[in-house]
PDB file of C-alpha atoms and ligand atoms in Angstrom:
ATOM      1  CA  UNK A 330      12.074  17.150 -10.608  1.00  0.00           C
ATOM      2  CA  UNK A 331      11.608  19.265  -7.514  1.00  0.00           C
ATOM      3  CA  UNK A 332       8.084  20.294  -6.680  1.00  0.00           C
ATOM      4  CA  UNK A 333       7.248  23.349  -4.619  1.00  0.00           C
ATOM      5  CA  UNK A 334       6.259  21.225  -1.641  1.00  0.00           C
ATOM      6  CA  UNK A 335       9.646  19.498  -1.613  1.00  0.00           C
ATOM      7  CA  UNK A 336      11.566  22.749  -1.736  1.00  0.00           C
ATOM      8  CA  UNK A 337      11.816  22.938   2.025  1.00  0.00           C
ATOM      9  CA  UNK A 338      14.146  22.308   4.900  1.00  0.00           C
ATOM     10  CA  UNK A 339      12.446  19.567   6.895  1.00  0.00           C
ATOM     11  CA  UNK A 340      13.591  18.286  10.266  1.00  0.00           C
ATOM     12  CA  UNK A 341      11.633  15.334  11.456  1.00  0.00           C
ATOM     13  CA  UNK A 342      11.750  13.115  14.524  1.00  0.00           C
ATOM     14  CA  UNK A 343      15.305  14.253  15.209  1.00  0.00           C
ATOM     15  CA  UNK A 344      16.836  12.580  18.248  1.00  0.00           C
ATOM     16  CA  UNK A 345      20.417  13.425  19.165  1.00  0.00           C
ATOM     17  CA  UNK A 346      22.730  12.430  21.999  1.00  0.00           C
ATOM     18  CA  UNK A 347      25.905  14.169  23.049  1.00  0.00           C
ATOM     19  CA  UNK A 348      28.313  13.085  25.768  1.00  0.00           C
ATOM     20  CA  UNK A 349      26.093  10.065  26.440  1.00  0.00           C
ATOM     21  CA  UNK A 350      22.859  11.939  27.138  1.00  0.00           C
ATOM     22  CA  UNK A 351      19.936  12.507  24.831  1.00  0.00           C
ATOM     23  CA  UNK A 352      19.547  16.246  24.209  1.00  0.00           C
ATOM     24  CA  UNK A 353      17.085  16.302  21.320  1.00  0.00           C
ATOM     25  CA  UNK A 354      14.238  13.853  21.817  1.00  0.00           C
ATOM     26  CA  UNK A 355      12.242  14.181  18.635  1.00  0.00           C
ATOM     27  CA  UNK A 356      12.377  17.604  16.990  1.00  0.00           C
ATOM     28  CA  UNK A 357      10.069  18.427  14.080  1.00  0.00           C
ATOM     29  CA  UNK A 358      10.377  21.645  12.059  1.00  0.00           C
ATOM     30  CA  UNK A 359       9.571  22.623   8.513  1.00  0.00           C
ATOM     31  CA  UNK A 360      10.894  25.784   6.881  1.00  0.00           C
ATOM     32  CA  UNK A 361       9.876  26.982   3.454  1.00  0.00           C
ATOM     33  CA  UNK A 362      11.611  29.435   1.094  1.00  0.00           C
ATOM     34  CA  UNK A 363      11.487  33.021   2.347  1.00  0.00           C
ATOM     35  CA  UNK A 364      10.101  32.018   5.740  1.00  0.00           C
ATOM     36  CA  UNK A 365      11.564  33.143   9.054  1.00  0.00           C
ATOM     37  CA  UNK A 366      11.215  30.630  11.874  1.00  0.00           C
ATOM     38  CA  UNK A 367      12.501  31.381  15.342  1.00  0.00           C
ATOM     39  CA  UNK A 368      13.520  28.700  17.796  1.00  0.00           C
ATOM     40  CA  UNK A 369      13.624  30.002  21.350  1.00  0.00           C
ATOM     41  CA  UNK A 370      14.492  28.142  24.490  1.00  0.00           C
ATOM     42  CA  UNK A 371      16.369  28.348  27.769  1.00  0.00           C
ATOM     43  CA  UNK A 372      20.118  27.891  28.124  1.00  0.00           C
ATOM     44  CA  UNK A 373      21.094  24.281  27.632  1.00  0.00           C
ATOM     45  CA  UNK A 374      17.866  23.358  25.818  1.00  0.00           C
ATOM     46  CA  UNK A 375      19.817  22.020  22.839  1.00  0.00           C
ATOM     47  CA  UNK A 376      19.493  24.953  20.438  1.00  0.00           C
ATOM     48  CA  UNK A 377      23.149  24.922  19.410  1.00  0.00           C
ATOM     49  CA  UNK A 378      23.061  21.142  19.284  1.00  0.00           C
ATOM     50  CA  UNK A 379      20.238  21.437  16.770  1.00  0.00           C
ATOM     51  CA  UNK A 380      22.181  23.942  14.655  1.00  0.00           C
ATOM     52  CA  UNK A 381      25.334  21.799  14.725  1.00  0.00           C
ATOM     53  CA  UNK A 382      23.517  18.622  13.757  1.00  0.00           C
ATOM     54  CA  UNK A 383      21.769  20.372  10.865  1.00  0.00           C
ATOM     55  CA  UNK A 384      25.140  21.557   9.566  1.00  0.00           C
ATOM     56  CA  UNK A 385      26.983  18.286  10.279  1.00  0.00           C
ATOM     57  CA  UNK A 386      29.409  19.189  13.036  1.00  0.00           C
ATOM     58  CA  UNK A 387      31.117  15.997  14.252  1.00  0.00           C
ATOM     59  CA  UNK A 388      30.704  14.772  17.829  1.00  0.00           C
ATOM     60  CA  UNK A 389      26.923  14.320  17.901  1.00  0.00           C
ATOM     61  CA  UNK A 390      25.183  10.984  17.818  1.00  0.00           C
ATOM     62  CA  UNK A 391      22.042  11.031  15.711  1.00  0.00           C
ATOM     63  CA  UNK A 392      19.761   8.377  17.208  1.00  0.00           C
ATOM     64  CA  UNK A 393      16.803   8.832  14.878  1.00  0.00           C
ATOM     65  CA  UNK A 394      15.106  11.168  12.443  1.00  0.00           C
ATOM     66  CA  UNK A 395      16.027  13.075   9.336  1.00  0.00           C
ATOM     67  CA  UNK A 396      16.993  16.478   7.988  1.00  0.00           C
ATOM     68  CA  UNK A 397      16.096  16.910   4.346  1.00  0.00           C
ATOM     69  CA  UNK A 398      16.483  19.697   1.820  1.00  0.00           C
ATOM     70  CA  UNK A 399      14.332  19.354  -1.289  1.00  0.00           C
ATOM     71  CA  UNK A 400      13.566  15.845  -0.101  1.00  0.00           C
ATOM     72  CA  UNK A 401      17.267  14.882  -0.060  1.00  0.00           C
ATOM     73  CA  UNK A 402      18.634  13.479   3.204  1.00  0.00           C
ATOM     74  CA  UNK A 403      21.430  15.638   4.611  1.00  0.00           C
ATOM     75  CA  UNK A 404      22.355  13.581   7.668  1.00  0.00           C
ATOM     76  CA  UNK A 405      25.452  11.589   6.809  1.00  0.00           C
ATOM     77  CA  UNK A 406      26.685  14.140   4.277  1.00  0.00           C
ATOM     78  CA  UNK A 407      29.866  16.056   5.108  1.00  0.00           C
ATOM     79  CA  UNK A 408      29.390  19.709   6.009  1.00  0.00           C
ATOM     80  CA  UNK A 409      30.776  21.002   2.704  1.00  0.00           C
ATOM     81  CA  UNK A 410      28.169  19.036   0.758  1.00  0.00           C
ATOM     82  CA  UNK A 411      25.414  20.483   2.939  1.00  0.00           C
ATOM     83  CA  UNK A 412      26.835  23.934   2.224  1.00  0.00           C
ATOM     84  CA  UNK A 413      26.821  23.227  -1.490  1.00  0.00           C
ATOM     85  CA  UNK A 414      23.226  22.078  -1.198  1.00  0.00           C
ATOM     86  CA  UNK A 415      22.428  25.610   0.014  1.00  0.00           C
ATOM     87  CA  UNK A 416      22.707  25.444   3.796  1.00  0.00           C
ATOM     88  CA  UNK A 417      24.504  28.040   5.899  1.00  0.00           C
ATOM     89  CA  UNK A 418      25.228  28.262   9.616  1.00  0.00           C
ATOM     90  CA  UNK A 419      26.020  31.523  11.376  1.00  0.00           C
ATOM     91  CA  UNK A 420      27.704  30.138  14.477  1.00  0.00           C
ATOM     92  CA  UNK A 421      27.004  31.203  18.049  1.00  0.00           C
ATOM     93  CA  UNK A 422      30.768  31.295  18.614  1.00  0.00           C
ATOM     94  CA  UNK A 423      32.417  31.913  15.217  1.00  0.00           C
ATOM     95  CA  UNK A 424      35.728  30.113  14.838  1.00  0.00           C
ATOM     96  CA  UNK A 425      38.960  32.081  14.764  1.00  0.00           C
ATOM     97  CA  UNK A 426      41.113  31.071  11.811  1.00  0.00           C
ATOM     98  CA  UNK A 427      44.624  32.549  12.093  1.00  0.00           C
ATOM     99  CA  UNK A 428      46.361  33.042   8.759  1.00  0.00           C
ATOM    100  CA  UNK A 429      43.182  32.870   6.670  1.00  0.00           C
ATOM    101  CA  UNK A 430      41.311  36.012   5.665  1.00  0.00           C
ATOM    102  CA  UNK A 431      37.635  36.226   4.838  1.00  0.00           C
ATOM    103  CA  UNK A 432      38.433  36.651   1.168  1.00  0.00           C
ATOM    104  CA  UNK A 433      40.731  33.565   1.245  1.00  0.00           C
ATOM    105  CA  UNK A 434      38.000  31.490   2.827  1.00  0.00           C
ATOM    106  CA  UNK A 435      35.264  32.658   0.463  1.00  0.00           C
ATOM    107  CA  UNK A 436      37.507  32.248  -2.603  1.00  0.00           C
ATOM    108  CA  UNK A 437      38.204  28.648  -1.613  1.00  0.00           C
ATOM    109  CA  UNK A 438      34.480  28.044  -1.077  1.00  0.00           C
ATOM    110  CA  UNK A 439      33.538  29.584  -4.429  1.00  0.00           C
ATOM    111  CA  UNK A 440      36.227  27.624  -6.286  1.00  0.00           C
ATOM    112  CA  UNK A 441      35.122  24.365  -4.679  1.00  0.00           C
ATOM    113  CA  UNK A 442      31.565  25.081  -5.789  1.00  0.00           C
ATOM    114  CA  UNK A 443      32.693  25.993  -9.316  1.00  0.00           C
ATOM    115  CA  UNK A 444      31.545  29.595  -8.929  1.00  0.00           C
ATOM    116  CA  UNK A 445      33.466  32.578 -10.306  1.00  0.00           C
ATOM    117  CA  UNK A 446      35.853  34.342  -7.945  1.00  0.00           C
ATOM    118  CA  UNK A 447      36.860  37.345 -10.070  1.00  0.00           C
ATOM    119  CA  UNK A 448      34.157  39.628  -8.661  1.00  0.00           C
ATOM    120  CA  UNK A 449      34.482  38.378  -5.086  1.00  0.00           C
ATOM    121  CA  UNK A 450      36.403  41.380  -3.755  1.00  0.00           C
ATOM    122  CA  UNK A 451      33.810  43.750  -5.165  1.00  0.00           C
ATOM    123  CA  UNK A 452      30.939  41.684  -3.782  1.00  0.00           C
ATOM    124  CA  UNK A 453      32.561  41.536  -0.353  1.00  0.00           C
ATOM    125  CA  UNK A 454      33.045  45.282  -0.323  1.00  0.00           C
ATOM    126  CA  UNK A 455      29.468  45.871  -1.409  1.00  0.00           C
ATOM    127  CA  UNK A 456      28.210  43.522   1.318  1.00  0.00           C
ATOM    128  CA  UNK A 457      30.450  45.174   3.914  1.00  0.00           C
ATOM    129  CA  UNK A 458      28.971  48.547   2.958  1.00  0.00           C
ATOM    130  CA  UNK A 459      25.433  47.208   3.307  1.00  0.00           C
ATOM    131  CA  UNK A 460      26.045  46.376   6.971  1.00  0.00           C
ATOM    132  CA  UNK A 461      28.436  49.208   7.781  1.00  0.00           C
ATOM    133  CA  UNK A 462      31.412  46.884   8.206  1.00  0.00           C
ATOM    134  CA  UNK A 463      34.878  48.371   7.759  1.00  0.00           C
ATOM    135  CA  UNK A 464      36.757  47.023   4.708  1.00  0.00           C
ATOM    136  CA  UNK A 465      39.732  46.515   7.000  1.00  0.00           C
ATOM    137  CA  UNK A 466      38.048  43.319   8.281  1.00  0.00           C
ATOM    138  CA  UNK A 467      38.041  41.714   4.841  1.00  0.00           C
ATOM    139  CA  UNK A 468      41.777  41.142   4.851  1.00  0.00           C
ATOM    140  CA  UNK A 469      42.318  40.477   8.558  1.00  0.00           C
ATOM    141  CA  UNK A 470      42.631  36.860   9.788  1.00  0.00           C
ATOM    142  CA  UNK A 471      39.117  35.473  10.059  1.00  0.00           C
ATOM    143  CA  UNK A 472      37.538  36.366  13.446  1.00  0.00           C
ATOM    144  CA  UNK A 473      40.943  36.691  15.136  1.00  0.00           C
ATOM    145  CA  UNK A 474      40.965  39.428  17.805  1.00  0.00           C
ATOM    146  CA  UNK A 475      37.500  40.583  16.777  1.00  0.00           C
ATOM    147  CA  UNK A 476      34.816  41.624  19.240  1.00  0.00           C
ATOM    148  CA  UNK A 477      31.692  39.502  19.554  1.00  0.00           C
ATOM    149  CA  UNK A 478      29.738  41.992  17.464  1.00  0.00           C
ATOM    150  CA  UNK A 479      32.387  42.131  14.747  1.00  0.00           C
ATOM    151  CA  UNK A 480      32.312  38.348  14.500  1.00  0.00           C
ATOM    152  CA  UNK A 481      28.543  38.423  14.069  1.00  0.00           C
ATOM    153  CA  UNK A 482      28.812  41.038  11.336  1.00  0.00           C
ATOM    154  CA  UNK A 483      31.412  38.810   9.739  1.00  0.00           C
ATOM    155  CA  UNK A 484      28.966  35.901   9.732  1.00  0.00           C
ATOM    156  CA  UNK A 485      26.288  38.127   8.211  1.00  0.00           C
ATOM    157  CA  UNK A 486      28.669  39.341   5.537  1.00  0.00           C
ATOM    158  CA  UNK A 487      29.486  35.746   4.590  1.00  0.00           C
ATOM    159  CA  UNK A 488      25.790  34.980   4.420  1.00  0.00           C
ATOM    160  CA  UNK A 489      25.317  37.916   2.048  1.00  0.00           C
ATOM    161  CA  UNK A 490      28.110  36.800  -0.277  1.00  0.00           C
ATOM    162  CA  UNK A 491      27.409  33.056  -0.213  1.00  0.00           C
ATOM    163  CA  UNK A 492      23.652  33.632  -0.758  1.00  0.00           C
ATOM    164  CA  UNK A 493      22.482  30.308   0.687  1.00  0.00           C
ATOM    165  CA  UNK A 494      18.929  28.964   0.373  1.00  0.00           C
ATOM    166  CA  UNK A 495      18.532  28.250   4.081  1.00  0.00           C
ATOM    167  CA  UNK A 496      20.427  29.772   6.976  1.00  0.00           C
ATOM    168  CA  UNK A 497      20.559  28.757  10.610  1.00  0.00           C
ATOM    169  CA  UNK A 498      21.434  31.755  12.774  1.00  0.00           C
ATOM    170  CA  UNK A 499      22.606  30.631  16.209  1.00  0.00           C
ATOM    171  CA  UNK A 500      22.251  33.537  18.661  1.00  0.00           C
ATOM    172  CA  UNK A 501      23.130  36.091  16.013  1.00  0.00           C
ATOM    173  CA  UNK A 502      22.049  38.747  18.498  1.00  0.00           C
ATOM    174  CA  UNK A 503      24.706  37.926  21.100  1.00  0.00           C
ATOM    175  CA  UNK A 504      27.443  40.543  21.067  1.00  0.00           C
ATOM    176  CA  UNK A 505      25.566  42.961  18.786  1.00  0.00           C
ATOM    177  CA  UNK A 506      24.460  46.299  20.157  1.00  0.00           C
ATOM    178  CA  UNK A 507      20.970  47.464  19.243  1.00  0.00           C
ATOM    179  CA  UNK A 508      22.037  49.548  16.240  1.00  0.00           C
ATOM    180  CA  UNK A 509      24.154  46.721  14.813  1.00  0.00           C
ATOM    181  CA  UNK A 510      21.352  44.252  15.497  1.00  0.00           C
ATOM    182  CA  UNK A 511      18.977  46.413  13.500  1.00  0.00           C
ATOM    183  CA  UNK A 512      21.374  46.712  10.549  1.00  0.00           C
ATOM    184  CA  UNK A 513      22.178  43.007  10.480  1.00  0.00           C
ATOM    185  CA  UNK A 514      18.497  42.071  10.783  1.00  0.00           C
ATOM    186  CA  UNK A 515      17.616  44.369   7.869  1.00  0.00           C
ATOM    187  CA  UNK A 516      20.242  42.674   5.699  1.00  0.00           C
ATOM    188  CA  UNK A 517      18.911  39.235   6.535  1.00  0.00           C
ATOM    189  CA  UNK A 518      15.346  40.331   5.955  1.00  0.00           C
ATOM    190  CA  UNK A 519      16.373  41.640   2.525  1.00  0.00           C
ATOM    191  CA  UNK A 520      17.883  38.231   1.726  1.00  0.00           C
ATOM    192  CA  UNK A 521      14.531  36.602   2.522  1.00  0.00           C
ATOM    193  CA  UNK A 522      12.895  38.984   0.050  1.00  0.00           C
ATOM    194  CA  UNK A 523      15.588  39.142  -2.663  1.00  0.00           C
ATOM    195  CA  UNK A 524      16.758  35.504  -2.624  1.00  0.00           C
ATOM    196  CA  UNK A 525      13.873  33.743  -0.922  1.00  0.00           C
ATOM    197  CA  UNK A 526      16.237  32.791   1.894  1.00  0.00           C
ATOM    198  CA  UNK A 527      14.599  30.595   4.540  1.00  0.00           C
ATOM    199  CA  UNK A 528      15.721  31.269   8.108  1.00  0.00           C
ATOM    200  CA  UNK A 529      15.947  29.292  11.315  1.00  0.00           C
ATOM    201  CA  UNK A 530      16.801  31.951  13.891  1.00  0.00           C
ATOM    202  CA  UNK A 531      17.865  30.566  17.242  1.00  0.00           C
ATOM    203  CA  UNK A 532      17.763  32.908  20.207  1.00  0.00           C
ATOM    204  CA  UNK A 533      16.738  33.087  23.809  1.00  0.00           C
ATOM    205  CA  UNK A 534      15.907  36.769  23.730  1.00  0.00           C
ATOM    206  CA  UNK A 535      12.955  38.243  21.919  1.00  0.00           C
ATOM    207  CA  UNK A 536      14.925  41.419  21.112  1.00  0.00           C
ATOM    208  CA  UNK A 537      16.241  39.787  17.918  1.00  0.00           C
ATOM    209  CA  UNK A 538      12.671  39.058  16.890  1.00  0.00           C
ATOM    210  CA  UNK A 539      11.675  42.681  17.371  1.00  0.00           C
ATOM    211  CA  UNK A 540      14.019  43.359  14.451  1.00  0.00           C
ATOM    212  CA  UNK A 541      13.877  40.165  12.426  1.00  0.00           C
ATOM    213  CA  UNK A 542      10.157  39.529  12.256  1.00  0.00           C
ATOM    214  CA  UNK A 543       9.435  35.813  12.431  1.00  0.00           C
ATOM    215  CA  UNK A 544       6.579  34.073  10.613  1.00  0.00           C
ATOM    216  CA  UNK A 545       6.593  31.319  13.235  1.00  0.00           C
ATOM    217  CA  UNK A 546       8.021  31.010  16.736  1.00  0.00           C
ATOM    218  CA  UNK A 547       8.855  27.651  18.318  1.00  0.00           C
ATOM    219  CA  UNK A 548       9.882  26.832  21.855  1.00  0.00           C
ATOM    220  CA  UNK A 549      12.552  24.162  22.264  1.00  0.00           C
ATOM    221  CA  UNK A 550      12.302  22.702  25.750  1.00  0.00           C
ATOM    222  CA  UNK A 551      12.607  19.230  27.196  1.00  0.00           C
ATOM    223  CA  UNK A 552      14.241  18.075  23.957  1.00  0.00           C
ATOM    224  CA  UNK A 553      11.178  18.754  21.790  1.00  0.00           C
ATOM    225  CA  UNK A 554       9.300  21.630  20.199  1.00  0.00           C
ATOM    226  CA  UNK A 555       7.106  22.272  23.216  1.00  0.00           C
ATOM    227  CA  UNK A 556       5.031  25.035  21.598  1.00  0.00           C
ATOM    228  CA  UNK A 557       4.668  26.798  18.258  1.00  0.00           C
ATOM    229  CA  UNK A 558       2.865  29.966  17.369  1.00  0.00           C
ATOM    230  CA  UNK A 559       3.027  33.326  15.670  1.00  0.00           C
ATOM    231  CA  UNK A 560       5.182  36.299  16.679  1.00  0.00           C
ATOM    232  CA  UNK A 561       2.957  36.845  19.731  1.00  0.00           C
ATOM    233  CA  UNK A 562       4.521  33.746  21.306  1.00  0.00           C
ATOM    234  CA  UNK A 563       7.871  35.574  21.521  1.00  0.00           C
ATOM    235  CA  UNK A 564       6.196  38.508  23.309  1.00  0.00           C
ATOM    236  CA  UNK A 565       4.501  36.093  25.672  1.00  0.00           C
ATOM    237  CA  UNK A 566       7.844  34.444  26.500  1.00  0.00           C
ATOM    238  CA  UNK A 567       9.327  37.866  27.131  1.00  0.00           C
ATOM    239  CA  UNK A 568       6.973  38.323  30.066  1.00  0.00           C
ATOM    240  CA  UNK A 569       6.587  34.730  31.287  1.00  0.00           C
ATOM    241  CA  UNK A 570      10.092  33.350  30.633  1.00  0.00           C
ATOM    242  CA  UNK A 571      10.567  29.641  30.000  1.00  0.00           C
ATOM    243  CA  UNK A 572       9.609  28.523  33.489  1.00  0.00           C
ATOM    244  CA  UNK A 573       6.439  26.906  32.226  1.00  0.00           C
ATOM    245  CA  UNK A 574       8.430  24.802  29.790  1.00  0.00           C
ATOM    246  CA  UNK A 575      11.603  24.090  31.774  1.00  0.00           C
ATOM    247  CA  UNK A 576      12.451  20.636  33.013  1.00  0.00           C
ATOM    248  CA  UNK A 577      12.689  20.270  36.805  1.00  0.00           C
ATOM    249  CA  UNK A 578      16.417  19.409  36.573  1.00  0.00           C
ATOM    250  CA  UNK A 579      17.349  22.617  34.758  1.00  0.00           C
ATOM    251  CA  UNK A 580      17.124  24.985  37.697  1.00  0.00           C
ATOM    252  CA  UNK A 581      19.888  27.227  36.417  1.00  0.00           C
ATOM    253  CA  UNK A 582      18.281  27.507  33.022  1.00  0.00           C
ATOM    254  CA  UNK A 583      14.891  28.443  34.432  1.00  0.00           C
ATOM    255  CA  UNK A 584      16.446  30.933  36.841  1.00  0.00           C
ATOM    256  CA  UNK A 585      18.249  32.607  33.967  1.00  0.00           C
ATOM    257  CA  UNK A 586      15.192  32.474  31.780  1.00  0.00           C
ATOM    258  CA  UNK A 587      12.628  33.644  34.276  1.00  0.00           C
ATOM    259  CA  UNK A 588      13.496  37.287  33.971  1.00  0.00           C
ATOM    260  CA  UNK A 589      16.195  39.897  34.177  1.00  0.00           C
ATOM    261  CA  UNK A 590      14.698  41.317  37.378  1.00  0.00           C
ATOM    262  CA  UNK A 591      16.033  38.316  39.295  1.00  0.00           C
ATOM    263  CA  UNK A 592      19.550  39.262  38.309  1.00  0.00           C
ATOM    264  CA  UNK A 593      20.788  42.687  39.460  1.00  0.00           C
ATOM    265  CA  UNK A 594      23.686  42.446  36.979  1.00  0.00           C
ATOM    266  CA  UNK A 595      21.560  41.502  33.983  1.00  0.00           C
ATOM    267  CA  UNK A 596      21.959  43.409  30.737  1.00  0.00           C
ATOM    268  CA  UNK A 597      19.032  45.883  30.782  1.00  0.00           C
ATOM    269  CA  UNK A 598      18.874  45.727  26.981  1.00  0.00           C
ATOM    270  CA  UNK A 599      18.616  41.956  26.880  1.00  0.00           C
TER     271      UNK A 599
HETATM  272  P1  LIG B  33      21.760  25.772  24.021  1.00  0.00           P
HETATM  273  O1  LIG B  33      22.428  26.193  22.762  1.00  0.00           O
HETATM  274  O2  LIG B  33      20.274  25.646  23.909  1.00  0.00           O
HETATM  275  O3  LIG B  33      22.127  26.636  25.195  1.00  0.00           O
HETATM  276  P2  LIG B  33      23.413  23.401  23.736  1.00  0.00           P
HETATM  277  O4  LIG B  33      22.900  22.737  22.526  1.00  0.00           O
HETATM  278  O5  LIG B  33      24.684  24.157  23.621  1.00  0.00           O
HETATM  279  O6  LIG B  33      22.265  24.299  24.394  1.00  0.00           O
HETATM  280  O7  LIG B  33      23.627  22.300  24.858  1.00  0.00           O
HETATM  281  C1  LIG B  33      22.606  21.391  25.226  1.00  0.00           C
HETATM  282  C2  LIG B  33      23.091  20.479  26.346  1.00  0.00           C
HETATM  283  O8  LIG B  33      24.071  19.590  25.820  1.00  0.00           O
HETATM  284  C3  LIG B  33      23.757  21.194  27.498  1.00  0.00           C
HETATM  285  O9  LIG B  33      23.360  20.566  28.696  1.00  0.00           O
HETATM  286  C4  LIG B  33      25.225  21.013  27.232  1.00  0.00           C
HETATM  287  O10 LIG B  33      25.964  21.012  28.426  1.00  0.00           O
HETATM  288  C5  LIG B  33      25.254  19.651  26.582  1.00  0.00           C
HETATM  289  N1  LIG B  33      26.388  19.488  25.653  1.00  0.00           N
HETATM  290  C6  LIG B  33      26.607  20.217  24.533  1.00  0.00           C
HETATM  291  N2  LIG B  33      27.729  19.811  23.919  1.00  0.00           N
HETATM  292  C7  LIG B  33      28.235  18.825  24.688  1.00  0.00           C
HETATM  293  C8  LIG B  33      29.370  17.980  24.601  1.00  0.00           C
HETATM  294  N3  LIG B  33      30.228  18.094  23.575  1.00  0.00           N
HETATM  295  N4  LIG B  33      29.562  17.047  25.566  1.00  0.00           N
HETATM  296  C9  LIG B  33      28.677  16.928  26.586  1.00  0.00           C
HETATM  297  N5  LIG B  33      27.577  17.675  26.723  1.00  0.00           N
HETATM  298  C10 LIG B  33      27.353  18.605  25.797  1.00  0.00           C
HETATM  299 MG1  LIG B  34      23.614  27.755  22.175  1.00  0.00          MG
END
């Protein structure tokens, strides 16, 4: 039987290498139902690596540690089993799938999970309406020839229909303009309230967290969670950047992270 304390997504002592170098050097995180945790960090810190390893993308070498859901080890399980266990990843760069529409993909997923598919069209349309997404996108090939923002709305729509227990959102804010960011954040926030969805929101800008209010904010730097705090930590990072956390070798990352005013071409909204 599952107790309340086990009903969590727990990452502990996670060490991961990719391309022969150790990127994650012992990451610990614990996310409960309905909680929003943000992981922030400079470019190249290993944020996407973390999201991929949680979801089971091949090509990463797990050196140590565990990722458990309800006390059940997920590492070693294929991605589809992790999805069936209630995990969802909104990818930083959603994959284009020519020849397969969103409804095809979600029908296949529902069938595999033994869930009904007869109301899928209606649920997709209702979800599309909730985030102001044109119904035209439901039948187009998945993510093909879509703008960055459209892809992110697509990921959000899938999240709404699949109704996972825990979702990792990898840079959901990239490509979304401020209005779209607000709409998408509202939808996700509603899922935390309606379905008790637990969130791991990965971003390097605090603008996402102005919309999607986090319960906890963590800084991923040097391969570990270098700091954790409340929402005020995101505001602090907004003014200080990651320079205080960056490794000496990552000059590019700290230059990018240390503030838009260094870059005359920086996005003023970022
Ligand atoms: P973030 O998402 O925080 O910007 P990533 O997790 O994408 O960072 O990347 C972390 C580091 O791992 C980077 O230095 C990146 O170049 C490296 N890396 C990621 N994937 C690979 C790979 N397949 N082969 C070699 N190095 C990789
Ligand atoms: Mg990334």
